[in-house]
Structures are given as structure tokens and as C-alpha cells.
PDB file of C-alpha atoms in Angstrom:
ATOM      1  CA  MET A   1       4.989  55.710  11.585  1.00 50.00           C
ATOM      2  CA  ALA A   2       7.061  54.235  14.308  1.00 45.00           C
ATOM      3  CA  LYS A   3       4.342  52.372  15.985  1.00 45.00           C
ATOM      4  CA  GLU A   4       3.285  50.834  12.496  1.00 44.00           C
ATOM      5  CA  THR A   5       6.581  49.484  11.818  1.00 42.00           C
ATOM      6  CA  ASP A   6       6.602  48.111  15.425  1.00 42.00           C
ATOM      7  CA  VAL A   7       2.989  46.236  14.489  1.00 39.00           C
ATOM      8  CA  ARG A   8       4.495  45.039  11.129  1.00 49.00           C
ATOM      9  CA  THR A   9       7.779  43.688  12.831  1.00 51.00           C
ATOM     10  CA  GLY A  10       5.787  42.124  15.556  1.00 52.00           C
ATOM     11  CA  ARG A  11       3.416  40.121  12.947  1.00 62.00           C
ATOM     12  CA  VAL A  12       6.777  39.134  10.799  1.00 63.00           C
ATOM     13  CA  ALA A  13       8.481  37.653  14.278  1.00 65.00           C
ATOM     14  CA  ALA A  14       5.267  35.824  15.161  1.00 73.00           C
ATOM     15  CA  SER A  15       4.682  34.205  11.779  1.00 84.00           C
ATOM     16  CA  ARG A  16       8.500  33.276  11.814  1.00 91.00           C
ATOM     17  CA  ALA A  17       8.092  31.658  15.324  1.00 92.00           C
ATOM     18  CA  GLU A  18       4.846  29.816  14.096  1.00 88.00           C
ATOM     19  CA  ASP A  19       6.783  28.489  10.939  1.00 91.00           C
ATOM     20  CA  VAL A  20       9.543  27.182  13.483  1.00 92.00           C
ATOM     21  CA  ALA A  21       7.377  25.716  15.592  1.00 88.00           C
ATOM     22  CA  ALA A  22       5.446  23.923  13.090  1.00 85.00           C
ATOM     23  CA  ARG A  23       8.568  22.706  11.290  1.00 90.00           C
ATOM     24  CA  LEU A  24       9.728  21.526  14.926  1.00 89.00           C
ATOM     25  CA  GLU A  25       6.375  19.717  15.706  1.00 83.00           C
ATOM     26  CA  MET A  26       6.419  18.088  12.412  1.00 81.00           C
ATOM     27  CA  GLU A  27       9.938  16.691  12.793  1.00 87.00           C
ATOM     28  CA  ILE A  28       9.344  15.406  16.387  1.00 80.00           C
ATOM     29  CA  LEU A  29       5.905  13.635  15.317  1.00 76.00           C
ATOM     30  CA  ARG A  30       7.211  12.186  12.239  1.00 76.00           C
ATOM     31  CA  ALA A  31      10.115  10.901  13.626  1.00 79.00           C
ATOM     32  CA  GLY A  32       8.485   9.256  16.683  1.00 72.00           C
ATOM     33  CA  TYR A  33      11.398  10.692  18.816  1.00 80.00           C
ATOM     34  CA  PRO A  34      10.836   8.966  22.501  1.00 79.00           C
ATOM     35  CA  ALA A  35      10.119  11.510  25.567  1.00 79.00           C
ATOM     36  CA  GLY A  36      13.423  13.027  26.892  1.00 87.00           C
ATOM     37  CA  THR A  37      14.952  13.149  23.343  1.00 89.00           C
ATOM     38  CA  ARG A  38      17.381  15.848  23.169  1.00 91.00           C
ATOM     39  CA  LEU A  39      16.694  18.143  20.485  1.00 91.00           C
ATOM     40  CA  GLY A  40      19.710  20.742  21.219  1.00 92.00           C
ATOM     41  CA  LEU A  41      20.462  23.900  23.040  1.00 91.00           C
ATOM     42  CA  ARG A  42      18.662  27.021  22.482  1.00 90.00           C
ATOM     43  CA  THR A  43      21.398  28.734  20.946  1.00 91.00           C
ATOM     44  CA  GLU A  44      22.123  25.611  18.696  1.00 92.00           C
ATOM     45  CA  LEU A  45      18.213  25.806  17.365  1.00 92.00           C
ATOM     46  CA  ILE A  46      18.648  29.499  16.696  1.00 93.00           C
ATOM     47  CA  GLY A  47      21.662  28.585  14.479  1.00 93.00           C
ATOM     48  CA  ARG A  48      19.787  25.919  12.897  1.00 93.00           C
ATOM     49  CA  PHE A  49      16.895  27.679  12.057  1.00 93.00           C
ATOM     50  CA  GLU A  50      18.497  31.325  11.288  1.00 94.00           C
ATOM     51  CA  VAL A  51      16.279  33.104  13.461  1.00 94.00           C
ATOM     52  CA  SER A  52      16.647  35.626  16.345  1.00 94.00           C
ATOM     53  CA  PRO A  53      16.256  34.610  20.081  1.00 93.00           C
ATOM     54  CA  GLY A  54      13.248  36.353  20.375  1.00 93.00           C
ATOM     55  CA  VAL A  55      11.425  34.214  17.734  1.00 94.00           C
ATOM     56  CA  MET A  56      13.108  31.229  18.889  1.00 93.00           C
ATOM     57  CA  ASN A  57      11.724  31.618  22.350  1.00 93.00           C
ATOM     58  CA  GLU A  58       8.178  32.548  21.001  1.00 94.00           C
ATOM     59  CA  ALA A  59       8.433  28.834  19.080  1.00 92.00           C
ATOM     60  CA  LEU A  60       9.719  26.862  22.063  1.00 92.00           C
ATOM     61  CA  ARG A  61       6.801  28.830  24.196  1.00 92.00           C
ATOM     62  CA  LEU A  62       4.574  27.538  21.346  1.00 87.00           C
ATOM     63  CA  LEU A  63       5.670  24.495  21.742  1.00 87.00           C
ATOM     64  CA  ARG A  64       5.659  23.940  25.494  1.00 87.00           C
ATOM     65  CA  ASP A  65       1.799  25.032  25.121  1.00 82.00           C
ATOM     66  CA  ARG A  66       1.398  22.047  22.879  1.00 74.00           C
ATOM     67  CA  GLU A  67       2.934  19.850  25.159  1.00 76.00           C
ATOM     68  CA  LEU A  68       5.636  18.733  22.633  1.00 81.00           C
ATOM     69  CA  ILE A  69       8.603  19.899  24.718  1.00 85.00           C
ATOM     70  CA  THR A  70      10.506  20.731  27.973  1.00 89.00           C
ATOM     71  CA  VAL A  71      13.173  23.178  28.257  1.00 91.00           C
ATOM     72  CA  LYS A  72      15.991  22.149  30.900  1.00 90.00           C
ATOM     73  CA  PRO A  73      18.306  24.777  32.412  1.00 87.00           C
ATOM     74  CA  GLY A  74      21.994  24.069  33.276  1.00 81.00           C
ATOM     75  CA  PRO A  75      25.137  22.377  31.756  1.00 79.00           C
ATOM     76  CA  ASN A  76      22.898  19.035  30.713  1.00 84.00           C
ATOM     77  CA  GLY A  77      19.857  21.056  29.815  1.00 89.00           C
ATOM     78  CA  GLY A  78      18.515  22.206  26.429  1.00 92.00           C
ATOM     79  CA  VAL A  79      15.435  21.424  24.590  1.00 93.00           C
ATOM     80  CA  PHE A  80      13.836  17.889  24.783  1.00 91.00           C
ATOM     81  CA  THR A  81      10.983  16.016  23.716  1.00 87.00           C
ATOM     82  CA  ALA A  82       7.930  15.428  25.789  1.00 82.00           C
ATOM     83  CA  ASP A  83       5.742  12.571  25.592  1.00 73.00           C
ATOM     84  CA  GLN A  84       3.616  12.629  22.822  1.00 72.00           C
ATOM     85  CA  PRO A  85       0.142  10.719  23.034  1.00 72.00           C
ATOM     86  CA  PRO A  86      -1.514   9.826  19.782  1.00 78.00           C
ATOM     87  CA  GLY A  87      -4.601  11.692  18.858  1.00 83.00           C
ATOM     88  CA  VAL A  88      -6.654   8.548  18.014  1.00 90.00           C
ATOM     89  CA  ARG A  89      -6.115   5.154  18.766  1.00 89.00           C
ATOM     90  CA  LEU A  90      -8.216   2.433  16.471  1.00 89.00           C
ATOM     91  CA  GLY A  91      -7.713  -0.936  18.028  1.00 89.00           C
ATOM     92  CA  ALA A  92      -4.122  -1.630  17.652  1.00 90.00           C
ATOM     93  CA  LEU A  93      -3.437   1.252  15.372  1.00 93.00           C
ATOM     94  CA  ASP A  94      -2.216   4.831  17.193  1.00 91.00           C
ATOM     95  CA  LEU A  95      -2.527   7.687  14.803  1.00 92.00           C
ATOM     96  CA  TRP A  96      -0.728  11.464  15.160  1.00 90.00           C
ATOM     97  CA  PHE A  97      -2.017  14.499  13.603  1.00 90.00           C
ATOM     98  CA  GLN A  98      -1.098  18.118  13.012  1.00 84.00           C
ATOM     99  CA  GLY A  99      -2.855  21.260  11.800  1.00 82.00           C
ATOM    100  CA  LEU A 100      -6.313  20.211  12.558  1.00 85.00           C
ATOM    101  CA  THR A 101      -9.004  22.756  13.699  1.00 85.00           C
ATOM    102  CA  VAL A 102     -10.862  20.063  15.607  1.00 88.00           C
ATOM    103  CA  PRO A 103     -10.007  17.310  17.558  1.00 88.00           C
ATOM    104  CA  PRO A 104      -9.221  14.469  15.463  1.00 91.00           C
ATOM    105  CA  LEU A 105     -11.434  12.164  17.424  1.00 90.00           C
ATOM    106  CA  ASP A 106     -14.443  14.154  16.609  1.00 91.00           C
ATOM    107  CA  ILE A 107     -13.988  13.687  12.871  1.00 92.00           C
ATOM    108  CA  PHE A 108     -13.405  10.029  13.338  1.00 92.00           C
ATOM    109  CA  GLU A 109     -16.705   9.814  14.972  1.00 91.00           C
ATOM    110  CA  SER A 110     -18.363  11.589  12.214  1.00 92.00           C
ATOM    111  CA  ARG A 111     -16.750   9.091   9.874  1.00 94.00           C
ATOM    112  CA  THR A 112     -17.796   6.177  11.641  1.00 93.00           C
ATOM    113  CA  LEU A 113     -21.323   7.496  11.525  1.00 93.00           C
ATOM    114  CA  LEU A 114     -21.522   8.020   7.790  1.00 96.00           C
ATOM    115  CA  GLU A 115     -19.456   4.489   7.473  1.00 96.00           C
ATOM    116  CA  GLU A 116     -22.200   2.867   9.134  1.00 94.00           C
ATOM    117  CA  MET A 117     -25.133   4.479   7.216  1.00 96.00           C
ATOM    118  CA  PHE A 118     -22.979   3.738   3.737  1.00 98.00           C
ATOM    119  CA  ASN A 119     -22.858   0.118   4.838  1.00 97.00           C
ATOM    120  CA  ASN A 120     -26.327  -0.036   5.068  1.00 96.00           C
ATOM    121  CA  LEU A 121     -27.264   1.837   1.864  1.00 97.00           C
ATOM    122  CA  ALA A 122     -24.806  -0.542  -0.199  1.00 98.00           C
ATOM    123  CA  LEU A 123     -26.793  -3.349   0.321  1.00 95.00           C
ATOM    124  CA  GLN A 124     -29.336  -1.892  -1.930  1.00 95.00           C
ATOM    125  CA  ASN A 125     -27.464  -0.023  -4.165  1.00 97.00           C
ATOM    126  CA  SER A 126     -24.093  -1.503  -4.817  1.00 98.00           C
ATOM    127  CA  SER A 127     -23.180  -3.259  -8.093  1.00 97.00           C
ATOM    128  CA  PRO A 128     -20.411  -6.080  -8.964  1.00 97.00           C
ATOM    129  CA  HIS A 129     -18.163  -3.424 -10.080  1.00 98.00           C
ATOM    130  CA  ASP A 130     -18.376  -1.614  -6.767  1.00 98.00           C
ATOM    131  CA  HIS A 131     -17.740  -5.169  -4.999  1.00 98.00           C
ATOM    132  CA  ILE A 132     -14.373  -5.191  -7.186  1.00 98.00           C
ATOM    133  CA  ALA A 133     -13.339  -1.908  -5.941  1.00 98.00           C
ATOM    134  CA  MET A 134     -14.192  -3.075  -2.446  1.00 98.00           C
ATOM    135  CA  GLU A 135     -12.111  -6.428  -3.192  1.00 98.00           C
ATOM    136  CA  ARG A 136      -9.124  -4.132  -4.570  1.00 98.00           C
ATOM    137  CA  ALA A 137      -8.745  -2.345  -1.147  1.00 98.00           C
ATOM    138  CA  LEU A 138      -9.281  -4.971   1.044  1.00 98.00           C
ATOM    139  CA  GLN A 139      -6.271  -6.533  -1.004  1.00 98.00           C
ATOM    140  CA  ARG A 140      -4.435  -3.305  -0.012  1.00 98.00           C
ATOM    141  CA  MET A 141      -5.130  -3.679   3.372  1.00 97.00           C
ATOM    142  CA  ASN A 142      -3.615  -7.242   3.512  1.00 97.00           C
ATOM    143  CA  ASN A 143      -0.838  -6.283   1.767  1.00 97.00           C
ATOM    144  CA  SER A 144      -0.142  -3.411   4.000  1.00 96.00           C
ATOM    145  CA  ALA A 145      -0.300  -5.334   7.555  1.00 93.00           C
ATOM    146  CA  GLU A 146       3.418  -4.646   8.330  1.00 92.00           C
ATOM    147  CA  ASP A 147       2.983  -0.907   7.249  1.00 96.00           C
ATOM    148  CA  PRO A 148       0.434   1.108   9.512  1.00 95.00           C
ATOM    149  CA  ARG A 149       0.245   4.068   7.818  1.00 95.00           C
ATOM    150  CA  GLY A 150      -0.567   2.135   4.404  1.00 97.00           C
ATOM    151  CA  PHE A 151      -2.772   0.089   6.252  1.00 97.00           C
ATOM    152  CA  PHE A 152      -4.800   3.268   7.241  1.00 96.00           C
ATOM    153  CA  GLU A 153      -5.013   4.574   3.994  1.00 96.00           C
ATOM    154  CA  ALA A 154      -6.136   1.350   2.445  1.00 97.00           C
ATOM    155  CA  ASN A 155      -8.877   1.070   4.999  1.00 97.00           C
ATOM    156  CA  VAL A 156      -9.866   4.613   4.140  1.00 97.00           C
ATOM    157  CA  GLU A 157     -10.021   3.375   0.496  1.00 97.00           C
ATOM    158  CA  PHE A 158     -12.231   0.164   1.349  1.00 98.00           C
ATOM    159  CA  HIS A 159     -15.007   2.447   3.103  1.00 98.00           C
ATOM    160  CA  ARG A 160     -14.713   5.245   0.424  1.00 97.00           C
ATOM    161  CA  ALA A 161     -15.347   2.372  -2.479  1.00 98.00           C
ATOM    162  CA  ILE A 162     -18.502   1.310  -0.362  1.00 98.00           C
ATOM    163  CA  ALA A 163     -19.619   5.197   0.241  1.00 98.00           C
ATOM    164  CA  ARG A 164     -19.230   5.827  -3.379  1.00 98.00           C
ATOM    165  CA  SER A 165     -21.250   2.653  -4.191  1.00 98.00           C
ATOM    166  CA  THR A 166     -24.427   4.165  -2.500  1.00 98.00           C
ATOM    167  CA  GLY A 167     -25.057   6.565  -5.302  1.00 96.00           C
ATOM    168  CA  VAL A 168     -25.769   9.355  -2.237  1.00 97.00           C
ATOM    169  CA  THR A 169     -23.443  11.940  -3.860  1.00 96.00           C
ATOM    170  CA  VAL A 170     -24.010  14.927  -1.380  1.00 97.00           C
ATOM    171  CA  LEU A 171     -23.166  12.547   1.514  1.00 96.00           C
ATOM    172  CA  THR A 172     -20.258  10.804  -0.122  1.00 97.00           C
ATOM    173  CA  SER A 173     -18.741  14.171  -0.938  1.00 97.00           C
ATOM    174  CA  ILE A 174     -18.956  15.075   2.786  1.00 96.00           C
ATOM    175  CA  TYR A 175     -17.476  11.622   3.790  1.00 97.00           C
ATOM    176  CA  ASP A 176     -14.709  12.204   0.967  1.00 96.00           C
ATOM    177  CA  SER A 177     -13.777  15.656   2.639  1.00 95.00           C
ATOM    178  CA  LEU A 178     -13.605  14.228   5.955  1.00 94.00           C
ATOM    179  CA  VAL A 179     -11.119  11.354   5.216  1.00 95.00           C
ATOM    180  CA  THR A 180      -9.215  13.834   3.008  1.00 95.00           C
ATOM    181  CA  VAL A 181      -8.611  15.976   5.927  1.00 93.00           C
ATOM    182  CA  LEU A 182      -7.621  13.200   7.984  1.00 93.00           C
ATOM    183  CA  THR A 183      -5.121  11.659   5.530  1.00 93.00           C
ATOM    184  CA  GLY A 184      -3.280  15.099   4.865  1.00 92.00           C
ATOM    185  CA  ALA A 185      -3.006  15.734   8.573  1.00 91.00           C
ATOM    186  CA  LEU A 186      -1.574  12.570   9.578  1.00 92.00           C
ATOM    187  CA  VAL A 187       1.949  12.591  10.621  1.00 88.00           C
ATOM    188  CA  ARG A 188       2.674   9.465  12.268  1.00 88.00           C
ATOM    189  CA  ALA A 189       1.130   5.967  12.268  1.00 91.00           C
ATOM    190  CA  ALA A 190       2.281   2.924  14.546  1.00 90.00           C
ATOM    191  CA  TRP A 191       1.276  -0.459  15.436  1.00 93.00           C
ATOM    192  CA  THR A 192       0.705  -1.122  19.292  1.00 88.00           C
ATOM    193  CA  SER A 193       2.404  -4.227  21.130  1.00 84.00           C
ATOM    194  CA  GLY A 194       0.987  -7.180  20.131  1.00 85.00           C
ATOM    195  CA  HIS A 195      -0.990  -5.933  17.118  1.00 91.00           C
ATOM    196  CA  GLU A 196      -1.038  -8.921  14.850  1.00 93.00           C
ATOM    197  CA  ALA A 197      -3.730 -10.940  15.965  1.00 92.00           C
ATOM    198  CA  THR A 198      -6.012  -7.796  16.174  1.00 91.00           C
ATOM    199  CA  ILE A 199      -5.087  -6.554  12.417  1.00 94.00           C
ATOM    200  CA  ASP A 200      -5.810 -10.377  11.377  1.00 95.00           C
ATOM    201  CA  HIS A 201      -9.276 -10.249  12.927  1.00 95.00           C
ATOM    202  CA  ASN A 202      -9.920  -6.614  11.578  1.00 95.00           C
ATOM    203  CA  LEU A 203      -9.013  -8.083   8.156  1.00 97.00           C
ATOM    204  CA  ARG A 204     -11.467 -10.750   8.433  1.00 97.00           C
ATOM    205  CA  VAL A 205     -14.150  -8.407   9.693  1.00 97.00           C
ATOM    206  CA  HIS A 206     -13.865  -6.171   6.687  1.00 98.00           C
ATOM    207  CA  GLY A 207     -14.019  -9.170   4.624  1.00 98.00           C
ATOM    208  CA  GLN A 208     -17.372 -10.041   6.332  1.00 98.00           C
ATOM    209  CA  ILE A 209     -18.695  -6.621   5.583  1.00 98.00           C
ATOM    210  CA  LEU A 210     -17.622  -7.014   1.986  1.00 98.00           C
ATOM    211  CA  GLU A 211     -19.184 -10.407   1.524  1.00 98.00           C
ATOM    212  CA  ALA A 212     -22.492  -9.456   3.611  1.00 98.00           C
ATOM    213  CA  ILE A 213     -22.777  -6.332   1.161  1.00 98.00           C
ATOM    214  CA  ARG A 214     -22.380  -8.525  -1.970  1.00 98.00           C
ATOM    215  CA  ALA A 215     -24.771 -10.866  -0.597  1.00 97.00           C
ATOM    216  CA  ARG A 216     -27.318  -8.157   0.342  1.00 97.00           C
ATOM    217  CA  ASP A 217     -27.532 -10.068   3.486  1.00 98.00           C
ATOM    218  CA  ARG A 218     -28.856  -7.625   6.298  1.00 97.00           C
ATOM    219  CA  LYS A 219     -28.252  -9.886   9.419  1.00 97.00           C
ATOM    220  CA  ARG A 220     -24.807 -10.794   8.116  1.00 97.00           C
ATOM    221  CA  LEU A 221     -23.973  -7.093   8.118  1.00 97.00           C
ATOM    222  CA  GLU A 222     -25.375  -5.991  11.417  1.00 96.00           C
ATOM    223  CA  THR A 223     -23.030  -8.848  13.003  1.00 96.00           C
ATOM    224  CA  ALA A 224     -19.849  -7.757  11.034  1.00 96.00           C
ATOM    225  CA  THR A 225     -20.388  -3.924  11.625  1.00 94.00           C
ATOM    226  CA  ARG A 226     -20.787  -4.887  15.829  1.00 93.00           C
ATOM    227  CA  LEU A 227     -17.715  -6.673  15.438  1.00 93.00           C
ATOM    228  CA  HIS A 228     -16.134  -3.614  13.620  1.00 93.00           C
ATOM    229  CA  ARG A 229     -17.269  -1.136  16.457  1.00 91.00           C
ATOM    230  CA  VAL A 230     -15.329  -3.686  18.789  1.00 89.00           C
ATOM    231  CA  ASP A 231     -12.091  -3.617  16.814  1.00 87.00           C
ATOM    232  CA  MET A 232     -11.978   0.124  16.704  1.00 87.00           C
ATOM    233  CA  ILE A 233     -11.647   0.413  20.588  1.00 84.00           C
ATOM    234  CA  SER A 234      -8.349   0.630  21.865  1.00 76.00           C
ATOM    235  CA  LEU A 235      -7.973  -1.765  25.173  1.00 69.00           C
ATOM    236  CA  ALA A 236      -5.274   0.505  26.685  1.00 68.00           C
ATOM    237  CA  GLN A 237      -6.956   3.659  26.077  1.00 69.00           C
ATOM    238  CA  PRO A 238     -10.769   3.465  24.912  1.00 78.00           C
ATOM    239  CA  GLU A 239     -11.311   7.228  25.765  1.00 77.00           C
ATOM    240  CA  LYS A 240      -8.838   7.817  22.636  1.00 73.00           C
ATOM    241  CA  SER A 241     -11.136   5.700  20.109  1.00 84.00           C
ATOM    242  CA  PRO A 242     -14.447   6.632  18.213  1.00 83.00           C
ATOM    243  CA  THR A 243     -17.688   5.835  20.046  1.00 75.00           C
ATOM    244  CA  VAL A 244     -20.220   7.113  17.512  1.00 55.00           C
ATOM    245  CA  HIS A 245     -21.956   4.631  16.132  1.00 47.00           C
ATOM    246  CA  VAL A 246     -25.652   3.692  14.503  1.00 48.00           C
ATOM    247  CA  ASP A 247     -27.836   1.405  16.140  1.00 52.00           C
ATOM    248  CA  MET A 248     -28.879  -0.651  13.597  1.00 45.00           C
ATOM    249  CA  GLY A 249     -32.073  -1.425  14.885  1.00 45.00           C
ATOM    250  CA  PRO A 250     -34.267  -4.541  13.742  1.00 43.00           C
ATOM    251  CA  SER A 251     -33.659  -6.217  10.430  1.00 42.00           C
ATOM    252  CA  ASP A 252     -35.568  -4.148   8.442  1.00 44.00           C
ATOM    253  CA  GLY A 253     -32.891  -1.696   8.747  1.00 41.00           C
ATOM    254  CA  ALA A 254     -35.522   0.821  10.502  1.00 38.00           C
ATOM    255  CA  GLY A 255     -32.838   2.077  13.054  1.00 39.00           C
ATOM    256  CA  GLY A 256     -31.665   5.448  14.049  1.00 38.00           C
ATOM    257  CA  ALA A 257     -28.567   7.289  14.938  1.00 34.00           C
ATOM    258  CA  GLN A 258     -27.246   7.054  18.183  1.00 33.00           C
ATOM    259  CA  VAL A 259     -24.056   8.691  19.763  1.00 30.00           C
ATOM    260  CA  GLY A 260     -22.620   6.178  22.277  1.00 34.00           C
TER     261      GLY A 260
END
């Protein structure tokens, strides 16, 4: 009986440590603390979260393992934030995520693959009503040029409108699931320095995608899609940008899927 009690106590302590770690991780990522920001002494955090020293030690170990904090001893020591690189870099947009069970970049690469396929299908299947939904999402992107999170969410709505216009319900449901996971796990979005020109170009490219779909012009869509791929690549850290794409192939659309 004593052994069973010890096991239950250990599970409760681990669960509480996970909860404290998750709350601190959310605070760090959402606030965008620069590296070296002091979160407090260990004793102060124990009082703040009303947990035992053992629970706090385990929570801090979890955060160190996630490379979110450093712990420094001495009179000027305490718990400090570490540098938190973004999970994904989309051109001039940096994104941080929490709670995903797979790397966010993997999800973005799947999303990109589906989006380029949906673009081609929308040439054939979209209606004027669908084009209005795309226009509304594009307008929201324009209106969110100063709000990185709002811009990302409007971008999702633009591509979701294209997906829904295809009438391919199973793949659209998969796409909806992917972007719902991404938006739900997004805890912070920020523009990189000098983002204005990149965002302006990105808005024009999305407008070109819409006009190509409306005109059912495959050549124009191929050009806009290539520009869109370039826009997604971060010049500062391209390995953090999605690289999966569809090889559009010849103008009859008989291209195959390729992982770049």
C-alpha cells in the first residue's frame, strides 16, 4: 500500500511540474522576453506557483531541457530566459508554437503541398462566390499588415477559401485539420526587421494567385505560385522555412509532387 501511495504521489508531482512548466513556457513565448530576462529566484517562483521545491525543480528541469531557461547560482543569480528561436520563419514572419507533437515545420510543408494542389484544382472548380470569399480574406490580409498574428490568420483564411472552392471534401478536411492545429498552437508571431517591402510583395503575389484562379489562367498561376514559394523563404534562416512544393510541370497541369 505504501508503495502504491508513493507512485500516486510521484505522478501527482510530475503532473504539477508539467503544469508549472507549461504555464511558464506560455508566459515566456507570448511575452517574447529577450534572452537574459530574469524570471525570479527559485524561491520566488515556488511562492508564486504555490508548489513544493521538488515540483519546482522538476518544472525548471523540463524548461531547461526545452532550452527555454538558464539557472544561475549566486547572489545575482536566479532563473533567466534563454534565446527562443522561432519554430518557423515565413519570409518576414517569425512564428512560435507550443504543444505540438510534431515539428511545426513538418506541418507547414504538408500545408504548402496541399495549397499548391488546391490552387490548380480551383482553376477548374471555383465559382464567383468562392472568389468573393478569397477577396475578403485578401482584404483582411491587407488590413492586418501591422499585426503579424492577424496577418497569418488572414493568410490561412485565404488559402482555406481556395481549398473549399475545389469541392474535394476529404483533402479539404485534412487541410482544415492541419491549419486548425497550427493556429491553435501559435503563441507568438512577430515581423522581422525591414518586413514592409516583403509583406507588400507578398500581398501582391496573393492578389496574382486570386486573379489567375478567377481568369482560369494556368500560366499566370504557375508564375504566381513560384513567386509565392520564394516569398515563404527566410533569407536570414532558410532552413526554418517550408521547402515542400508541387512541381507544376507543363501547362496542361500534369505535374507531379516533389519534395524540395
